[in-house]
Amino acid sequence: MKVHEYQARELLSEAGVPVPPSHVVKTTDEALAAFDKIGGRVAIKAQVFAGGRGKAGFVKLCDDTKQVREAASFMLSNRMVSVQTGPEGIEVKRLLVAGAVDIESEYYVAVVMDRGRRCPVVMVSREGGVEIEVVAAKNPDAICKEWLHPHVGLLGFQVAKLVAALGLTDKEQVKAAGRVIRGLTKVFHDYDCALAEINPLIRTPDGRILAIDAKMNFDDNAVFRHKRLQGMFDPSEENPNELRAKEFSLSYIPLDGNIGCLVNGAGLAMSTMDLIKLHGGEPANFLDVGGSVSTEGATEAFRIVLSDSKVKGVLVNIFGGIAKCDTIAEALIAAAKEIGFKLPVVVRLEGTNVDRARQLLQEAKIEALIPADDLTDAAKKVCIRVGRELE
Ligand code: GDP
Ligand code: MN
């Protein structure tokens, strides 16, 4: 789960990280009112789940009402296209009007889960503001990392090392940066983050240390124990297919290719995608219907997979254990009747009640359904069917 910058700022502020004053607004008039309240220069910032806003023209510094009106109405009436969005961009529904600050230096500070080492890692860099991926690729030595023991957490000497890596020497600034690193780490820990990032953390010419942009991702599996985060959830910013899948306890992962995959079990999904790739295809998504699935849930699964306009063919790969093959077959037939399959749907079923499933499918006489003998056969068939699209 993600949250908006304004929500991330709230969590940071509560953890003792200084952030400039700000207001969230939904209209140009509200933006003007917020500008009045803050007094002086403001930064108007689109609140969307994508970065790269600065370069895209969706972070603007404004000194007077004319500039505020222009910036706010531009952002609220144009979709934002940045390096992190698709070419279709995203709609901007909210703006943050934040007190602007003068910047002397921009730093990067983040805590992320290091899967390789199975613990969180705190990363800082003096090259903040810009995309950290670029720094990591071109100048990895410019990033200082400290790994956190899961039980012990952040230790004093680690804070000292990280702050030193930022090149801070002034006593007050060293203290302030230390508080920021501790505060960010606290948020990461308290809210089960997968990522908590401040980019940039800035130093003003008069020596203040402030967070002026923040990004946070939370572990979906832990959201149930954080009422606070549940209240911050914004369904309008989520992929609608992922939401529908969640409602039916299905997991849906959108990808870039053109073959939709409907499978049961994440491991089976991985091997299905491996075989599709082996035979020259590219998966468009995979939808895991899980162990036990109803006909209704499976029908919804088809609806979701087929609603992705990139999909030119579907591979259904079910190993019937708890999920029975005949349930899936019934769902296939129901979905074909309800939605109509205009695309080839290659079906490989194996396991519990497979004979009954095959019989059902045969009797249904659905033209778009292509039975496969085994997984390799299925992968080959679906790749051949969408082959023309791949050229
Ligand atoms: P992002 O591009 O989506 O990461 O949005 P940011 O909030 O990080 O803003 C991008 C850049 O705009 C920052 O790196 C700053 O250089 C600049 N910026 C943002 N807010 C301010 C501000 O209050 N004052 C000044 N001088 N620059 C700002
Ligand atoms: Mn940023």
Short mmCIF file of C-alpha atoms and ligand atoms in Angstrom, two decimals:
data_model
loop_
_atom_site.label_atom_id
_atom_site.label_comp_id
_atom_site.label_asym_id
_atom_site.label_seq_id
_atom_site.Cartn_x
_atom_site.Cartn_y
_atom_site.Cartn_z
CA MET A 1 0.00 0.00 0.00
CA LYS A 2 1.14 3.52 -0.82
CA VAL A 3 0.18 6.87 0.64
CA HIS A 4 0.37 10.40 -0.65
CA GLU A 5 3.19 12.79 0.15
CA TYR A 6 0.94 14.82 2.46
CA GLN A 7 0.13 11.70 4.49
CA ALA A 8 3.79 10.65 4.62
CA ARG A 9 4.65 14.16 5.86
CA GLU A 10 2.09 13.74 8.64
CA LEU A 11 3.68 10.48 9.82
CA LEU A 12 7.16 12.01 9.63
CA SER A 13 6.12 15.09 11.54
CA GLU A 14 4.65 12.95 14.32
CA ALA A 15 7.96 11.09 14.53
CA GLY A 16 9.81 14.35 15.10
CA VAL A 17 11.03 15.04 11.57
CA PRO A 18 10.68 18.75 10.77
CA VAL A 19 8.58 19.49 7.68
CA PRO A 20 7.41 22.88 6.40
CA PRO A 21 3.75 23.80 7.10
CA SER A 22 1.31 22.71 4.41
CA HIS A 23 -2.35 22.26 3.41
CA VAL A 24 -4.01 19.73 1.11
CA VAL A 25 -6.45 21.24 -1.38
CA LYS A 26 -8.79 20.05 -4.11
CA THR A 27 -9.56 23.29 -5.96
CA THR A 28 -7.78 26.41 -7.15
CA ASP A 29 -9.75 28.54 -4.66
CA GLU A 30 -8.64 26.33 -1.80
CA ALA A 31 -5.06 26.64 -3.07
CA LEU A 32 -5.35 30.44 -2.96
CA ALA A 33 -6.71 30.30 0.58
CA ALA A 34 -3.86 28.01 1.64
CA PHE A 35 -1.35 30.41 0.07
CA ASP A 36 -2.84 33.22 2.20
CA LYS A 37 -2.65 31.15 5.37
CA ILE A 38 0.96 30.13 4.85
CA GLY A 39 2.07 33.62 3.87
CA GLY A 40 5.03 34.05 1.52
CA ARG A 41 6.40 31.72 -1.09
CA VAL A 42 4.77 28.30 -1.50
CA ALA A 43 5.50 25.08 -3.36
CA ILE A 44 2.42 23.69 -5.13
CA LYS A 45 2.75 19.94 -5.56
CA ALA A 46 0.54 17.36 -7.27
CA GLN A 47 -0.45 14.55 -4.89
CA VAL A 48 -0.20 11.40 -6.99
CA PHE A 49 1.40 7.99 -6.53
CA ALA A 50 4.33 8.75 -8.82
CA GLY A 51 7.57 10.65 -8.53
CA GLY A 52 9.41 12.76 -11.06
CA ARG A 53 6.87 15.51 -10.49
CA GLY A 54 9.45 18.29 -10.42
CA LYS A 55 10.70 17.56 -13.94
CA ALA A 56 7.14 17.02 -15.20
CA GLY A 57 6.12 20.54 -14.09
CA PHE A 58 3.92 19.33 -11.23
CA VAL A 59 5.97 20.95 -8.46
CA LYS A 60 5.90 24.73 -8.83
CA LEU A 61 7.20 27.52 -6.63
CA CYS A 62 4.80 30.44 -6.46
CA ASP A 63 5.28 33.95 -5.04
CA ASP A 64 1.91 35.57 -5.76
CA THR A 65 -1.77 34.76 -6.27
CA LYS A 66 -1.49 34.84 -10.06
CA GLN A 67 1.22 32.16 -10.00
CA VAL A 68 -0.72 30.08 -7.46
CA ARG A 69 -3.89 30.24 -9.59
CA GLU A 70 -1.99 29.28 -12.76
CA ALA A 71 -0.06 26.42 -11.18
CA ALA A 72 -3.10 24.99 -9.36
CA SER A 73 -5.47 25.14 -12.31
CA PHE A 74 -2.81 23.68 -14.62
CA MET A 75 -2.15 20.72 -12.31
CA LEU A 76 -5.83 20.03 -11.61
CA SER A 77 -6.79 20.05 -15.29
CA ASN A 78 -3.89 18.14 -16.84
CA ARG A 79 -2.79 14.55 -16.42
CA MET A 80 0.72 14.24 -15.08
CA VAL A 81 3.14 12.37 -17.31
CA SER A 82 6.53 11.68 -15.74
CA VAL A 83 9.27 9.06 -16.04
CA GLN A 84 7.39 7.05 -13.43
CA THR A 85 3.95 7.08 -15.09
CA GLY A 86 2.91 5.53 -18.39
CA PRO A 87 2.49 7.80 -21.44
CA GLU A 88 -1.22 8.05 -20.53
CA GLY A 89 -0.25 9.82 -17.28
CA ILE A 90 -2.35 10.11 -14.13
CA GLU A 91 -5.14 12.43 -13.05
CA VAL A 92 -4.33 14.90 -10.29
CA LYS A 93 -7.12 15.20 -7.71
CA ARG A 94 -5.29 16.86 -4.85
CA LEU A 95 -2.54 19.39 -4.41
CA LEU A 96 -0.25 20.12 -1.51
CA VAL A 97 0.39 23.78 -0.85
CA ALA A 98 3.53 23.83 1.27
CA GLY A 99 5.61 26.64 2.65
CA ALA A 100 8.59 26.92 0.27
CA VAL A 101 12.12 26.93 1.62
CA ASP A 102 15.47 28.12 0.31
CA ILE A 103 17.74 25.22 -0.42
CA GLU A 104 21.47 25.11 0.08
CA SER A 105 21.94 21.32 -0.14
CA GLU A 106 19.66 18.42 -1.03
CA TYR A 107 20.19 15.01 0.59
CA TYR A 108 18.66 11.58 0.21
CA VAL A 109 17.62 9.50 3.24
CA ALA A 110 15.71 6.22 3.09
CA VAL A 111 15.00 3.01 4.94
CA VAL A 112 14.12 -0.01 2.82
CA MET A 113 13.84 -3.72 3.40
CA ASP A 114 16.98 -5.44 2.12
CA ARG A 115 15.65 -8.79 1.01
CA GLY A 116 19.13 -10.16 0.38
CA ARG A 117 20.21 -9.54 3.97
CA ARG A 118 16.75 -10.02 5.47
CA CYS A 119 16.81 -6.78 7.43
CA PRO A 120 16.15 -3.07 6.91
CA VAL A 121 18.90 -0.88 5.51
CA VAL A 122 19.24 2.86 6.04
CA MET A 123 20.71 4.65 3.04
CA VAL A 124 21.85 8.24 2.79
CA SER A 125 23.45 10.29 0.06
CA ARG A 126 24.66 13.83 -0.43
CA GLU A 127 23.32 13.61 -3.95
CA GLY A 128 19.68 14.07 -3.05
CA GLY A 129 16.90 15.57 -5.10
CA VAL A 130 17.75 13.61 -8.22
CA GLU A 131 16.66 10.06 -8.94
CA ILE A 132 18.52 7.81 -6.55
CA GLU A 133 18.51 4.98 -9.11
CA VAL A 134 20.78 7.13 -11.29
CA VAL A 135 23.15 7.78 -8.37
CA ALA A 136 23.14 4.07 -7.52
CA ALA A 137 24.05 3.13 -11.10
CA LYS A 138 26.63 5.83 -11.83
CA ASN A 139 28.18 6.52 -8.47
CA PRO A 140 27.31 3.79 -5.95
CA ASP A 141 30.01 5.05 -3.54
CA ALA A 142 27.94 8.19 -3.06
CA ILE A 143 25.41 6.11 -1.09
CA CYS A 144 26.24 5.20 2.50
CA LYS A 145 24.38 2.19 3.96
CA GLU A 146 23.86 0.87 7.46
CA TRP A 147 21.98 -2.37 8.03
CA LEU A 148 19.69 -2.69 11.04
CA HIS A 149 19.61 -5.74 13.25
CA PRO A 150 15.92 -6.74 13.38
CA HIS A 151 15.91 -6.86 17.19
CA VAL A 152 18.37 -4.15 18.06
CA GLY A 153 17.41 -1.53 15.49
CA LEU A 154 19.30 1.65 14.76
CA LEU A 155 22.36 2.19 16.97
CA GLY A 156 24.08 5.43 17.90
CA PHE A 157 27.29 4.75 16.01
CA GLN A 158 25.27 4.04 12.87
CA VAL A 159 23.49 7.38 13.14
CA ALA A 160 26.89 9.07 13.56
CA LYS A 161 28.28 7.32 10.46
CA LEU A 162 25.25 8.20 8.35
CA VAL A 163 25.27 11.83 9.41
CA ALA A 164 29.02 12.06 8.73
CA ALA A 165 28.39 10.67 5.24
CA LEU A 166 26.08 13.61 4.61
CA GLY A 167 29.09 15.86 5.23
CA LEU A 168 27.47 17.68 8.15
CA THR A 169 29.82 19.02 10.82
CA ASP A 170 27.91 21.85 12.53
CA LYS A 171 26.83 20.57 15.95
CA GLU A 172 23.18 21.63 15.68
CA GLN A 173 22.86 20.31 12.12
CA VAL A 174 24.44 16.98 13.10
CA LYS A 175 21.85 16.67 15.88
CA ALA A 176 18.99 17.65 13.58
CA ALA A 177 20.02 15.17 10.87
CA GLY A 178 20.34 12.46 13.53
CA ARG A 179 16.76 13.16 14.64
CA VAL A 180 15.58 12.87 11.04
CA ILE A 181 17.29 9.49 10.56
CA ARG A 182 15.89 8.21 13.87
CA GLY A 183 12.42 9.56 13.08
CA LEU A 184 12.33 8.02 9.62
CA THR A 185 13.53 4.68 11.01
CA LYS A 186 10.83 4.86 13.69
CA VAL A 187 8.11 5.40 11.07
CA PHE A 188 9.53 2.50 9.03
CA HIS A 189 9.41 0.22 12.05
CA ASP A 190 6.15 1.40 13.65
CA TYR A 191 4.09 1.17 10.45
CA ASP A 192 5.65 -1.93 8.83
CA CYS A 193 7.02 -0.06 5.83
CA ALA A 194 8.65 -1.68 2.85
CA LEU A 195 10.11 1.72 2.00
CA ALA A 196 10.27 5.07 3.79
CA GLU A 197 12.12 7.75 1.87
CA ILE A 198 12.87 11.45 2.18
CA ASN A 199 14.09 12.93 -1.09
CA PRO A 200 15.13 15.60 -0.70
CA LEU A 201 16.05 16.28 2.88
CA ILE A 202 17.38 19.80 2.65
CA ARG A 203 19.63 22.24 4.44
CA THR A 204 18.59 25.86 4.25
CA PRO A 205 21.15 28.65 3.96
CA ASP A 206 20.46 29.46 7.65
CA GLY A 207 21.27 25.87 8.63
CA ARG A 208 17.85 24.30 9.19
CA ILE A 209 17.34 20.65 8.21
CA LEU A 210 13.89 19.88 6.73
CA ALA A 211 12.14 17.07 4.85
CA ILE A 212 10.41 18.49 1.77
CA ASP A 213 9.35 15.31 -0.04
CA ALA A 214 8.51 11.88 1.30
CA LYS A 215 7.45 8.55 -0.11
CA MET A 216 6.24 5.50 1.79
CA ASN A 217 5.20 1.98 0.85
CA PHE A 218 3.72 -0.33 3.44
CA ASP A 219 3.68 -4.09 3.62
CA ASP A 220 0.13 -5.02 2.50
CA ASN A 221 0.16 -8.02 4.80
CA ALA A 222 0.61 -5.78 7.85
CA VAL A 223 -1.94 -3.08 7.04
CA PHE A 224 -4.60 -4.97 9.00
CA ARG A 225 -2.88 -4.00 12.25
CA HIS A 226 -2.62 -0.28 11.53
CA LYS A 227 -5.97 1.52 11.79
CA ARG A 228 -4.12 4.72 10.95
CA LEU A 229 -2.96 3.37 7.59
CA GLN A 230 -6.37 1.89 6.79
CA GLY A 231 -7.76 5.41 7.17
CA MET A 232 -5.17 6.70 4.70
CA PHE A 233 -6.00 4.16 2.00
CA ASP A 234 -7.02 5.86 -1.25
CA PRO A 235 -8.77 3.36 -3.54
CA SER A 236 -9.06 5.91 -6.35
CA GLU A 237 -5.28 5.79 -6.84
CA GLU A 238 -5.09 2.01 -7.05
CA ASN A 239 -5.21 -0.19 -10.12
CA PRO A 240 -8.98 -0.97 -10.39
CA ASN A 241 -8.25 -4.55 -11.40
CA GLU A 242 -6.11 -5.09 -8.33
CA LEU A 243 -8.95 -3.77 -6.16
CA ARG A 244 -11.52 -6.05 -7.77
CA ALA A 245 -9.16 -8.98 -7.36
CA LYS A 246 -8.68 -8.15 -3.68
CA GLU A 247 -12.44 -8.08 -3.12
CA PHE A 248 -12.62 -11.67 -4.31
CA SER A 249 -9.42 -12.68 -2.45
CA LEU A 250 -7.56 -13.16 -5.72
CA SER A 251 -4.11 -11.71 -6.31
CA TYR A 252 -3.58 -9.85 -9.55
CA ILE A 253 -0.19 -8.69 -10.79
CA PRO A 254 -0.12 -6.49 -13.90
CA LEU A 255 2.91 -6.93 -16.20
CA ASP A 256 3.97 -5.59 -19.62
CA GLY A 257 3.34 -8.34 -22.21
CA ASN A 258 0.19 -9.54 -23.99
CA ILE A 259 -0.60 -12.99 -22.57
CA GLY A 260 -2.99 -13.09 -19.63
CA CYS A 261 -2.26 -15.87 -17.13
CA LEU A 262 -4.86 -17.41 -14.89
CA VAL A 263 -3.32 -19.84 -12.47
CA ASN A 264 -3.68 -21.23 -8.98
CA GLY A 265 -0.69 -20.72 -6.73
CA ALA A 266 2.19 -18.27 -6.97
CA GLY A 267 4.73 -21.01 -7.71
CA LEU A 268 2.65 -22.29 -10.59
CA ALA A 269 2.33 -18.70 -11.83
CA MET A 270 6.13 -18.36 -11.88
CA SER A 271 6.65 -21.57 -13.83
CA THR A 272 3.80 -20.69 -16.19
CA MET A 273 5.43 -17.35 -16.95
CA ASP A 274 8.85 -18.98 -17.34
CA LEU A 275 7.44 -21.35 -19.95
CA ILE A 276 5.63 -18.55 -21.78
CA LYS A 277 8.92 -16.64 -21.96
CA LEU A 278 10.81 -19.76 -23.01
CA HIS A 279 8.50 -20.04 -26.00
CA GLY A 280 8.91 -16.40 -26.98
CA GLY A 281 5.86 -14.85 -25.32
CA GLU A 282 5.48 -12.13 -22.71
CA PRO A 283 2.94 -12.30 -19.84
CA ALA A 284 0.52 -9.33 -19.58
CA ASN A 285 -0.46 -10.17 -16.03
CA PHE A 286 -1.04 -13.07 -13.77
CA LEU A 287 -4.00 -13.74 -11.65
CA ASP A 288 -3.66 -16.25 -8.87
CA VAL A 289 -7.03 -17.69 -7.91
CA GLY A 290 -5.49 -19.36 -4.87
CA GLY A 291 -6.24 -22.71 -3.34
CA SER A 292 -9.98 -22.65 -2.83
CA VAL A 293 -12.01 -20.72 -5.33
CA SER A 294 -15.72 -20.46 -6.08
CA THR A 295 -17.24 -20.40 -9.54
CA GLU A 296 -18.16 -16.79 -8.85
CA GLY A 297 -14.60 -15.87 -7.88
CA ALA A 298 -13.16 -17.64 -10.91
CA THR A 299 -15.62 -15.88 -13.23
CA GLU A 300 -14.52 -12.57 -11.77
CA ALA A 301 -10.92 -13.68 -12.33
CA PHE A 302 -11.61 -14.10 -16.06
CA ARG A 303 -13.32 -10.75 -16.20
CA ILE A 304 -10.28 -9.10 -14.65
CA VAL A 305 -7.72 -10.82 -16.89
CA LEU A 306 -9.74 -10.08 -20.03
CA SER A 307 -10.40 -6.44 -19.14
CA ASP A 308 -6.70 -5.64 -19.62
CA SER A 309 -6.61 -4.25 -23.17
CA LYS A 310 -3.03 -5.47 -23.68
CA VAL A 311 -4.19 -9.08 -23.44
CA LYS A 312 -4.28 -10.86 -26.82
CA GLY A 313 -4.54 -14.39 -25.50
CA VAL A 314 -5.01 -16.17 -22.20
CA LEU A 315 -3.34 -19.17 -20.69
CA VAL A 316 -5.32 -20.95 -18.00
CA ASN A 317 -3.09 -23.24 -16.01
CA ILE A 318 -4.75 -24.97 -13.09
CA PHE A 319 -3.43 -27.75 -10.98
CA GLY A 320 -6.54 -28.96 -9.24
CA GLY A 321 -5.81 -29.75 -5.62
CA ILE A 322 -8.14 -27.92 -3.31
CA ALA A 323 -9.38 -25.88 -6.27
CA LYS A 324 -11.13 -28.49 -8.33
CA CYS A 325 -10.75 -28.62 -12.10
CA ASP A 326 -14.49 -28.87 -12.67
CA THR A 327 -15.08 -25.66 -10.68
CA ILE A 328 -12.63 -23.91 -12.98
CA ALA A 329 -14.25 -25.48 -16.03
CA GLU A 330 -17.67 -24.27 -14.86
CA ALA A 331 -16.25 -20.82 -14.32
CA LEU A 332 -14.71 -20.88 -17.79
CA ILE A 333 -18.06 -21.77 -19.31
CA ALA A 334 -19.92 -19.18 -17.24
CA ALA A 335 -17.39 -16.51 -18.13
CA ALA A 336 -17.53 -17.42 -21.82
CA LYS A 337 -21.33 -17.05 -21.72
CA GLU A 338 -21.26 -13.84 -19.72
CA ILE A 339 -18.37 -11.97 -21.26
CA GLY A 340 -17.88 -13.86 -24.49
CA PHE A 341 -14.32 -14.90 -25.34
CA LYS A 342 -13.13 -12.95 -28.34
CA LEU A 343 -9.56 -14.00 -27.64
CA PRO A 344 -7.97 -17.43 -27.70
CA VAL A 345 -8.05 -19.06 -24.26
CA VAL A 346 -5.66 -21.98 -23.97
CA VAL A 347 -6.57 -24.30 -21.12
CA ARG A 348 -4.40 -26.73 -19.26
CA LEU A 349 -6.12 -28.49 -16.39
CA GLU A 350 -4.65 -31.27 -14.29
CA GLY A 351 -5.60 -32.85 -10.98
CA THR A 352 -8.81 -33.33 -9.00
CA ASN A 353 -11.91 -33.94 -11.16
CA VAL A 354 -9.98 -33.32 -14.38
CA ASP A 355 -12.00 -35.85 -16.39
CA ARG A 356 -15.28 -34.24 -15.44
CA ALA A 357 -13.76 -30.82 -16.27
CA ARG A 358 -12.67 -31.96 -19.74
CA GLN A 359 -16.09 -33.42 -20.37
CA LEU A 360 -17.81 -30.17 -19.33
CA LEU A 361 -15.58 -28.12 -21.60
CA GLN A 362 -16.12 -30.45 -24.54
CA GLU A 363 -19.89 -30.36 -24.14
CA ALA A 364 -19.91 -26.56 -23.87
CA LYS A 365 -18.43 -26.27 -27.38
CA ILE A 366 -16.80 -22.88 -26.88
CA GLU A 367 -14.85 -21.99 -29.98
CA ALA A 368 -12.26 -19.78 -28.32
CA LEU A 369 -11.22 -22.50 -25.86
CA ILE A 370 -8.15 -24.41 -26.92
CA PRO A 371 -7.37 -27.48 -24.82
CA ALA A 372 -3.72 -28.32 -24.15
CA ASP A 373 -2.16 -31.65 -23.21
CA ASP A 374 0.40 -30.29 -20.79
CA LEU A 375 2.03 -27.04 -19.73
CA THR A 376 4.63 -26.95 -22.53
CA ASP A 377 1.93 -27.62 -25.10
CA ALA A 378 -0.20 -24.86 -23.54
CA ALA A 379 2.64 -22.32 -23.53
CA LYS A 380 3.48 -23.11 -27.17
CA LYS A 381 -0.15 -22.84 -28.25
CA VAL A 382 -0.79 -19.50 -26.60
CA CYS A 383 2.48 -18.06 -27.93
CA ILE A 384 1.61 -19.16 -31.47
CA ARG A 385 -1.86 -17.60 -31.14
CA VAL A 386 -0.57 -14.21 -30.05
CA GLY A 387 2.53 -14.61 -32.25
CA ARG A 388 1.51 -12.01 -34.74
CA GLU A 389 1.13 -9.43 -31.99
CA LEU A 390 4.69 -10.07 -30.83
CA GLU A 391 6.32 -9.28 -34.18
P1 GDP B 1 9.52 14.90 -7.09
O1 GDP B 1 10.12 15.50 -8.30
O2 GDP B 1 8.22 14.20 -7.40
O3 GDP B 1 10.46 14.00 -6.34
O4 GDP B 1 9.10 16.12 -6.11
P2 GDP B 1 9.93 16.91 -5.00
O5 GDP B 1 9.01 17.30 -3.94
O6 GDP B 1 11.13 16.14 -4.56
O7 GDP B 1 10.38 18.23 -5.74
C1 GDP B 1 11.29 18.20 -6.80
C2 GDP B 1 12.32 19.32 -6.65
O8 GDP B 1 11.66 20.57 -6.56
C3 GDP B 1 13.13 19.23 -5.37
O9 GDP B 1 14.23 18.34 -5.49
C4 GDP B 1 13.57 20.66 -5.18
O10 GDP B 1 14.74 20.92 -5.95
C5 GDP B 1 12.42 21.45 -5.77
N1 GDP B 1 11.59 21.96 -4.64
C6 GDP B 1 10.54 21.36 -4.04
N2 GDP B 1 10.09 22.10 -3.01
C7 GDP B 1 10.90 23.19 -2.95
C8 GDP B 1 10.96 24.33 -2.09
O11 GDP B 1 10.19 24.51 -1.12
N3 GDP B 1 11.94 25.25 -2.36
C9 GDP B 1 12.82 25.11 -3.38
N4 GDP B 1 13.73 26.05 -3.56
N5 GDP B 1 12.79 24.05 -4.21
C10 GDP B 1 11.85 23.11 -3.99
MN MN B 2 11.36 13.99 -4.51
#
